[in-house]
Short mmCIF file of C-alpha atoms (C1' of nucleotides) and ligand atoms in Angstrom, two decimals:
data_model
loop_
_atom_site.label_atom_id
_atom_site.label_comp_id
_atom_site.label_asym_id
_atom_site.label_seq_id
_atom_site.Cartn_x
_atom_site.Cartn_y
_atom_site.Cartn_z
CA UNK A 1 103.72 133.20 107.88
CA UNK A 2 100.18 134.36 108.67
CA UNK A 3 97.33 132.55 106.97
CA UNK A 4 96.18 135.54 104.91
CA UNK A 5 99.69 136.10 103.65
CA UNK A 6 100.02 132.43 102.83
CA UNK A 7 96.97 132.65 100.60
CA UNK A 8 98.45 135.54 98.65
CA UNK A 9 101.83 133.87 98.52
CA UNK A 10 100.51 130.59 97.16
CA UNK A 11 98.19 132.38 94.77
CA UNK A 12 101.02 134.49 93.37
CA UNK A 13 103.21 131.46 92.94
CA UNK A 14 100.49 129.52 91.19
CA UNK A 15 100.08 132.42 88.81
CA UNK A 16 103.79 132.41 88.17
CA UNK A 17 103.56 128.72 87.30
CA UNK A 18 100.96 129.56 84.68
CA UNK A 19 97.86 128.50 86.59
CA UNK A 20 94.78 130.69 86.45
CA UNK A 21 93.53 132.15 89.67
CA UNK A 22 89.95 131.03 90.12
CA UNK A 23 87.39 131.39 92.87
CA UNK A 24 87.28 127.72 93.89
CA UNK A 25 91.07 127.55 93.89
CA UNK A 26 91.23 130.56 96.16
CA UNK A 27 88.71 128.94 98.45
CA UNK A 28 90.65 125.68 98.71
CA UNK A 29 93.90 127.51 99.23
CA UNK A 30 92.39 129.62 101.95
CA UNK A 31 91.05 126.57 103.74
CA UNK A 32 94.45 124.93 103.72
CA UNK A 33 96.26 128.09 104.72
CA UNK A 34 93.98 128.58 107.69
CA UNK A 35 93.85 125.08 109.11
CA UNK A 36 95.99 123.76 111.89
CA UNK A 37 94.90 120.18 111.28
CA UNK A 38 95.22 117.93 108.30
CA UNK A 39 92.03 117.67 106.29
CA UNK A 40 90.43 115.07 104.07
CA UNK A 41 89.08 116.16 100.67
CA UNK A 42 85.45 116.15 101.79
CA UNK A 43 86.28 118.28 104.81
CA UNK A 44 88.11 120.68 102.56
CA UNK A 45 85.07 120.83 100.30
CA UNK A 46 82.72 121.72 103.13
CA UNK A 47 84.99 124.50 104.33
CA UNK A 48 85.76 125.80 100.85
CA UNK A 49 82.06 126.26 100.22
CA UNK A 50 81.96 128.83 103.00
CA UNK A 51 84.14 131.00 100.79
CA UNK A 52 82.80 129.94 97.41
CA UNK A 53 79.57 127.94 97.68
CA UNK A 54 79.66 126.57 94.15
CA UNK A 55 82.94 124.74 94.75
CA UNK A 56 82.80 121.15 93.50
CA UNK A 57 84.52 118.11 94.97
CA UNK A 58 86.28 117.41 91.70
CA UNK A 59 87.92 120.78 91.80
CA UNK A 60 89.04 120.16 95.34
CA UNK A 61 90.84 117.04 94.18
CA UNK A 62 92.31 118.82 91.21
CA UNK A 63 93.48 121.76 93.27
CA UNK A 64 95.03 119.45 95.82
CA UNK A 65 96.97 117.82 93.01
CA UNK A 66 98.24 121.16 91.83
CA UNK A 67 99.22 122.23 95.32
CA UNK A 68 100.89 118.90 95.97
CA UNK A 69 102.79 119.24 92.71
CA UNK A 70 104.02 122.66 93.82
CA UNK A 71 104.95 121.24 97.20
CA UNK A 72 102.58 123.44 99.21
CA UNK A 73 100.69 120.57 100.75
CA UNK A 74 101.65 117.10 101.86
CA UNK A 75 99.44 114.06 101.51
CA UNK A 76 99.20 112.07 104.71
CA UNK A 77 98.02 108.54 105.28
CA UNK A 78 95.67 108.11 108.17
CA UNK A 79 95.32 105.02 110.29
CA UNK A 80 91.75 104.52 109.12
CA UNK A 81 92.88 104.28 105.52
CA UNK A 82 91.70 107.71 104.48
CA UNK A 83 94.03 110.33 103.17
CA UNK A 84 94.34 113.88 104.34
CA UNK A 85 96.29 116.94 103.34
CA UNK A 86 98.32 119.39 105.39
CA UNK A 87 100.15 122.60 104.48
CA UNK A 88 103.84 122.06 103.95
CA UNK A 89 106.71 124.48 103.78
CA UNK A 90 109.46 124.15 101.22
CA UNK A 91 112.01 121.38 101.44
CA UNK A 92 112.08 117.99 103.05
CA UNK A 93 109.99 117.66 106.20
CA UNK A 94 107.56 115.46 108.06
CA UNK A 95 104.47 115.88 110.16
CA UNK A 96 103.41 114.92 113.61
CA UNK A 97 99.69 114.60 114.20
CA UNK A 98 97.75 114.77 117.46
CA UNK A 99 95.85 111.57 118.11
CA UNK A 100 93.17 113.47 119.97
CA UNK A 101 92.44 116.69 118.08
CA UNK A 102 94.21 115.96 114.77
CA UNK A 103 96.33 119.11 114.98
CA UNK A 104 99.39 118.68 112.83
CA UNK A 105 102.78 120.30 113.04
CA UNK A 106 105.58 120.08 110.58
CA UNK A 107 109.09 119.33 111.64
CA UNK A 108 112.31 119.40 109.71
CA UNK A 109 115.66 117.81 110.27
CA UNK A 110 114.88 114.14 110.44
CA UNK A 111 118.17 112.48 111.19
CA UNK A 112 117.78 108.93 110.02
CA UNK A 113 121.35 108.45 108.85
CA UNK A 114 122.33 106.04 111.59
CA UNK A 115 119.12 104.07 111.18
CA UNK A 116 119.47 103.92 107.42
CA UNK A 117 123.06 102.80 107.62
CA UNK A 118 122.09 100.05 110.02
CA UNK A 119 119.22 98.88 107.84
CA UNK A 120 121.45 98.89 104.82
CA UNK A 121 124.00 96.73 106.53
CA UNK A 122 121.45 94.27 107.86
CA UNK A 123 119.13 93.94 104.85
CA UNK A 124 121.43 94.63 101.93
CA UNK A 125 118.94 97.15 100.59
CA UNK A 126 120.11 100.44 99.17
CA UNK A 127 117.88 102.91 100.99
CA UNK A 128 116.63 105.66 98.71
CA UNK A 129 113.59 107.11 100.40
CA UNK A 130 111.62 107.13 103.59
CA UNK A 131 108.10 107.74 104.75
CA UNK A 132 107.84 108.95 108.30
CA UNK A 133 104.88 110.19 110.30
CA UNK A 134 104.77 110.72 114.03
CA UNK A 135 101.69 110.72 116.21
CA UNK A 136 101.09 111.76 119.76
CA UNK A 137 99.53 114.52 121.79
CA UNK A 138 99.76 118.21 120.98
CA UNK A 139 100.61 120.62 123.79
CA UNK A 140 96.95 121.52 124.34
CA UNK A 141 95.67 117.95 124.50
CA UNK A 142 98.61 116.97 126.63
CA UNK A 143 97.31 119.17 129.44
CA UNK A 144 93.72 118.05 129.10
CA UNK A 145 94.44 114.34 128.87
CA UNK B 1 110.90 80.09 109.80
CA UNK B 2 110.22 78.21 106.57
CA UNK B 3 107.02 79.06 104.73
CA UNK B 4 105.37 75.69 105.30
CA UNK B 5 106.10 75.90 109.00
CA UNK B 6 104.74 79.40 109.10
CA UNK B 7 101.46 78.18 107.69
CA UNK B 8 101.12 75.56 110.41
CA UNK B 9 102.22 78.00 113.06
CA UNK B 10 99.72 80.67 112.10
CA UNK B 11 96.98 78.10 111.65
CA UNK B 12 97.59 76.63 115.09
CA UNK B 13 97.59 80.03 116.67
CA UNK B 14 94.38 81.04 114.95
CA UNK B 15 92.79 77.88 116.29
CA UNK B 16 93.99 78.76 119.76
CA UNK B 17 92.32 82.16 119.40
CA UNK B 18 89.05 80.40 118.68
CA UNK B 19 88.96 80.84 114.92
CA UNK B 20 87.88 77.94 112.74
CA UNK B 21 90.34 76.61 110.28
CA UNK B 22 88.79 76.81 106.84
CA UNK B 23 90.03 76.14 103.34
CA UNK B 24 90.04 79.75 102.15
CA UNK B 25 91.79 80.87 105.31
CA UNK B 26 94.46 78.26 104.79
CA UNK B 27 94.89 79.43 101.22
CA UNK B 28 95.30 83.07 102.18
CA UNK B 29 97.68 82.20 104.96
CA UNK B 30 99.76 80.09 102.63
CA UNK B 31 99.98 82.90 100.09
CA UNK B 32 101.21 85.32 102.71
CA UNK B 33 103.62 82.86 104.23
CA UNK B 34 105.19 82.15 100.87
CA UNK B 35 105.56 85.64 99.46
CA UNK B 36 108.65 87.78 99.59
CA UNK B 37 106.79 90.86 98.45
CA UNK B 38 103.91 92.77 99.89
CA UNK B 39 100.63 92.00 98.19
CA UNK B 40 97.40 93.85 97.54
CA UNK B 41 94.12 92.07 98.32
CA UNK B 42 93.32 91.30 94.69
CA UNK B 43 96.78 89.81 94.19
CA UNK B 44 96.27 87.70 97.26
CA UNK B 45 92.94 86.54 95.88
CA UNK B 46 94.43 85.40 92.59
CA UNK B 47 97.16 83.43 94.34
CA UNK B 48 94.85 82.00 96.98
CA UNK B 49 92.67 80.55 94.25
CA UNK B 50 95.55 78.36 93.16
CA UNK B 51 95.17 76.59 96.49
CA UNK B 52 91.43 76.87 96.91
CA UNK B 53 89.68 78.03 93.74
CA UNK B 54 86.42 78.96 95.39
CA UNK B 55 88.05 81.63 97.55
CA UNK B 56 86.15 84.91 97.47
CA UNK B 57 87.54 88.41 97.69
CA UNK B 58 85.43 89.18 100.73
CA UNK B 59 87.03 86.35 102.62
CA UNK B 60 90.46 87.62 101.67
CA UNK B 61 89.62 90.94 103.27
CA UNK B 62 88.18 89.26 106.32
CA UNK B 63 91.15 86.96 106.74
CA UNK B 64 93.54 89.86 106.37
CA UNK B 65 91.70 91.59 109.18
CA UNK B 66 92.03 88.54 111.38
CA UNK B 67 95.72 88.17 110.60
CA UNK B 68 96.32 91.84 111.14
CA UNK B 69 94.55 91.62 114.47
CA UNK B 70 96.83 88.77 115.47
CA UNK B 71 99.83 90.75 114.30
CA UNK B 72 100.89 88.28 111.64
CA UNK B 73 100.69 90.74 108.78
CA UNK B 74 101.32 94.45 108.49
CA UNK B 75 99.29 96.78 106.33
CA UNK B 76 101.46 98.99 104.19
CA UNK B 77 100.62 102.17 102.34
CA UNK B 78 101.84 102.33 98.79
CA UNK B 79 102.78 105.47 96.94
CA UNK B 80 99.95 104.95 94.45
CA UNK B 81 97.39 105.05 97.24
CA UNK B 82 96.68 101.35 97.34
CA UNK B 83 97.30 99.23 100.36
CA UNK B 84 99.22 96.02 100.56
CA UNK B 85 99.99 93.42 103.17
CA UNK B 86 103.24 91.81 104.23
CA UNK B 87 104.03 89.06 106.72
CA UNK B 88 105.23 90.42 110.04
CA UNK B 89 107.03 88.74 112.88
CA UNK B 90 106.11 89.42 116.48
CA UNK B 91 106.95 92.72 118.08
CA UNK B 92 107.61 96.17 116.77
CA UNK B 93 109.20 96.36 113.35
CA UNK B 94 109.11 98.12 110.02
CA UNK B 95 109.47 97.25 106.39
CA UNK B 96 111.66 98.34 103.56
CA UNK B 97 110.28 97.84 100.08
CA UNK B 98 112.14 97.60 96.79
CA UNK B 99 111.05 100.32 94.38
CA UNK B 100 111.75 98.09 91.42
CA UNK B 101 110.53 94.57 92.25
CA UNK B 102 108.42 95.26 95.36
CA UNK B 103 110.33 92.76 97.49
CA UNK B 104 109.89 93.65 101.13
CA UNK B 105 112.09 92.93 104.10
CA UNK B 106 111.31 93.50 107.69
CA UNK B 107 113.76 95.18 109.99
CA UNK B 108 113.69 95.63 113.72
CA UNK B 109 115.43 98.03 116.00
CA UNK B 110 114.38 101.39 114.70
CA UNK B 111 116.24 103.82 116.86
CA UNK B 112 114.24 106.99 116.70
CA UNK B 113 114.91 108.09 120.26
CA UNK B 114 117.13 111.00 119.36
CA UNK B 115 114.78 112.12 116.62
CA UNK B 116 111.75 111.82 118.87
CA UNK B 117 113.41 113.75 121.66
CA UNK B 118 114.33 116.49 119.25
CA UNK B 119 110.81 116.67 117.82
CA UNK B 120 109.34 116.78 121.28
CA UNK B 121 111.53 119.67 122.26
CA UNK B 122 110.83 121.64 119.11
CA UNK B 123 107.10 121.01 118.70
CA UNK B 124 105.91 120.47 122.24
CA UNK B 125 104.15 117.28 121.13
CA UNK B 126 104.31 114.19 123.27
CA UNK B 127 105.35 111.55 120.75
CA UNK B 128 103.46 108.31 121.22
CA UNK B 129 103.75 106.46 117.95
CA UNK B 130 105.44 106.46 114.59
CA UNK B 131 104.85 105.24 111.10
CA UNK B 132 108.01 104.46 109.18
CA UNK B 133 108.54 102.83 105.84
CA UNK B 134 111.75 102.78 103.89
CA UNK B 135 112.08 102.30 100.17
CA UNK B 136 115.05 101.59 97.94
CA UNK B 137 116.62 98.80 95.97
CA UNK B 138 116.87 95.22 97.10
CA UNK B 139 120.20 93.43 96.71
CA UNK B 140 119.09 91.75 93.48
CA UNK B 141 117.79 94.90 91.81
CA UNK B 142 120.78 96.82 93.03
CA UNK B 143 123.04 94.76 90.80
CA UNK B 144 120.75 94.91 87.79
CA UNK B 145 120.06 98.62 87.97
"C1'" DT C 1 86.29 144.04 74.12
"C1'" DT C 2 87.19 139.93 72.08
"C1'" DA C 3 89.43 135.51 71.43
"C1'" DT C 4 91.65 131.77 73.31
"C1'" DT C 5 91.77 128.04 76.11
"C1'" DA C 6 92.39 126.55 80.99
"C1'" DT C 7 89.13 125.49 84.30
"C1'" DT C 8 84.78 124.25 86.17
"C1'" DG C 9 80.94 121.20 88.04
"C1'" DA C 10 77.38 117.60 87.18
"C1'" DA C 11 77.02 113.15 86.01
"C1'" DA C 12 78.90 108.89 85.04
"C1'" DA C 13 82.58 105.68 85.51
"C1'" DC C 14 85.80 103.34 88.19
"C1'" DA C 15 88.11 101.15 92.10
"C1'" DA C 16 88.57 99.66 96.77
"C1'" DT C 17 86.17 98.07 100.61
"C1'" DT C 18 82.12 96.84 103.46
"C1'" DT C 19 77.48 95.09 104.35
"C1'" DT C 20 73.78 91.84 103.77
"C1'" DC C 21 72.05 87.38 103.88
"C1'" DA C 22 70.93 82.71 102.84
"C1'" DA C 23 73.74 78.55 102.36
"C1'" DT C 24 77.60 75.92 104.06
"C1'" DA C 25 80.75 73.51 106.84
"C1'" DA C 26 84.00 73.39 111.20
"C1'" DG C 27 84.39 71.47 115.42
"C1'" DG C 28 82.36 70.19 119.94
"C1'" DA C 29 78.93 67.04 121.98
"C1'" DA C 30 76.56 62.85 121.99
"C1'" DT D 1 80.12 58.41 113.53
"C1'" DT D 2 76.30 61.46 113.57
"C1'" DC D 3 74.14 65.52 115.01
"C1'" DC D 4 74.01 70.52 116.45
"C1'" DT D 5 75.36 74.84 116.91
"C1'" DT D 6 77.00 78.72 115.01
"C1'" DA D 7 81.16 80.77 112.83
"C1'" DT D 8 82.22 81.32 108.21
"C1'" DT D 9 81.52 81.65 103.38
"C1'" DG D 10 80.62 83.82 98.69
"C1'" DA D 11 77.46 86.32 95.52
"C1'" DA D 12 75.33 90.41 95.10
"C1'" DA D 13 74.39 94.88 96.50
"C1'" DA D 14 75.76 98.96 98.89
"C1'" DT D 15 79.27 102.35 100.28
"C1'" DT D 16 83.05 105.13 99.86
"C1'" DG D 17 86.94 107.47 97.70
"C1'" DT D 18 88.68 109.02 93.40
"C1'" DT D 19 88.92 109.79 88.37
"C1'" DT D 20 87.07 110.61 83.76
"C1'" DT D 21 84.05 112.83 80.50
"C1'" DC D 22 82.20 116.75 78.45
"C1'" DA D 23 79.62 120.84 77.50
"C1'" DA D 24 79.48 125.35 79.71
"C1'" DT D 25 82.07 129.02 81.90
"C1'" DA D 26 85.33 132.44 82.94
"C1'" DA D 27 90.51 133.98 83.47
"C1'" DT D 28 93.83 136.03 80.98
"C1'" DA D 29 96.39 137.96 76.96
"C1'" DA D 30 95.82 140.47 72.86
MN1 LIG E 1 112.77 112.76 106.28
MN1 LIG E 2 97.36 105.09 102.51
ZN1 LIG E 3 95.65 117.74 120.21
ZN1 LIG E 4 114.12 94.54 94.02
#
DNA sequence: TTATTATTGAAAACAATTTTCAATAAGGAA
DNA sequence: TTCCTTATTGAAAATTGTTTTCAATAATAA
């Protein structure tokens, strides 16, 4: 889906959930809909202010929480300890992030069944969830590197 | 390896790397060698003070950095945003953590080859690294739950 | 329009981590 | 042992990331 459509789509769905559609929320949504990389809250703030200069950092955090609750964004853990957020489509998925330019891409269909079964057998743990993030080089950086 | 042996082993290896063997370092090492759960820095501090009461939080952080650099502990990301540390054996491995009692267990042999190949084909990314953490119920909690 | 109340942003509070720096002590040399 | 060098320590202060508070604002339904 195109970025501009994504904005409208998310906005409409937020409305349906009972949230009010405000200027700073639109700005944050637009930033996330337009990015191809995952962004930390302060980066999101800077970009959101291009669309609505009065946007506050607190609202960025609050909007991220709302969007995360609705499943539109995914919170990612970065190696440096910071957290960043990336747009996420519906359903279970993971992200791969480019080590060089930070571009992220979502992928679905993680087949961990064999791995999980093996871990279960060897550790005795009942596996209920998993956290998986891949890193590497995006197609663009692959050529340049 | 038994916990007490682990302490000596890590200590000896730190010495070999040129680090001085100090009381607070011994205390932190002992805490990590003895635990079966992953621990946050402030938890490590409290336990380390049982062995060397003057231990400071700063030194806990610094020692964790040293141990992480040597590959003796692994930094884990917790769902609540905090970070915790767990003992790690040499080589590539991952951890599974119990959702109920926080007990962690390391497992080796993560076979992600098929998954990685599939992601590479679908996203165009060259996959270079992965972050994987499993969660679930440890054998003990499994029975009680 | 007006009323209701969810939402906002500034400031303060909080929490995790790092930096600074003078005092201490580990380990090699004598 | 004793002495020296310098890595290491811990208290305090500084930074950074995130949350709470609260009076003012503005989105929506009536
Ligand atoms: Mn998955
Ligand atoms: Mn994290
Ligand atoms: Zn790239
Ligand atoms: Zn358990």
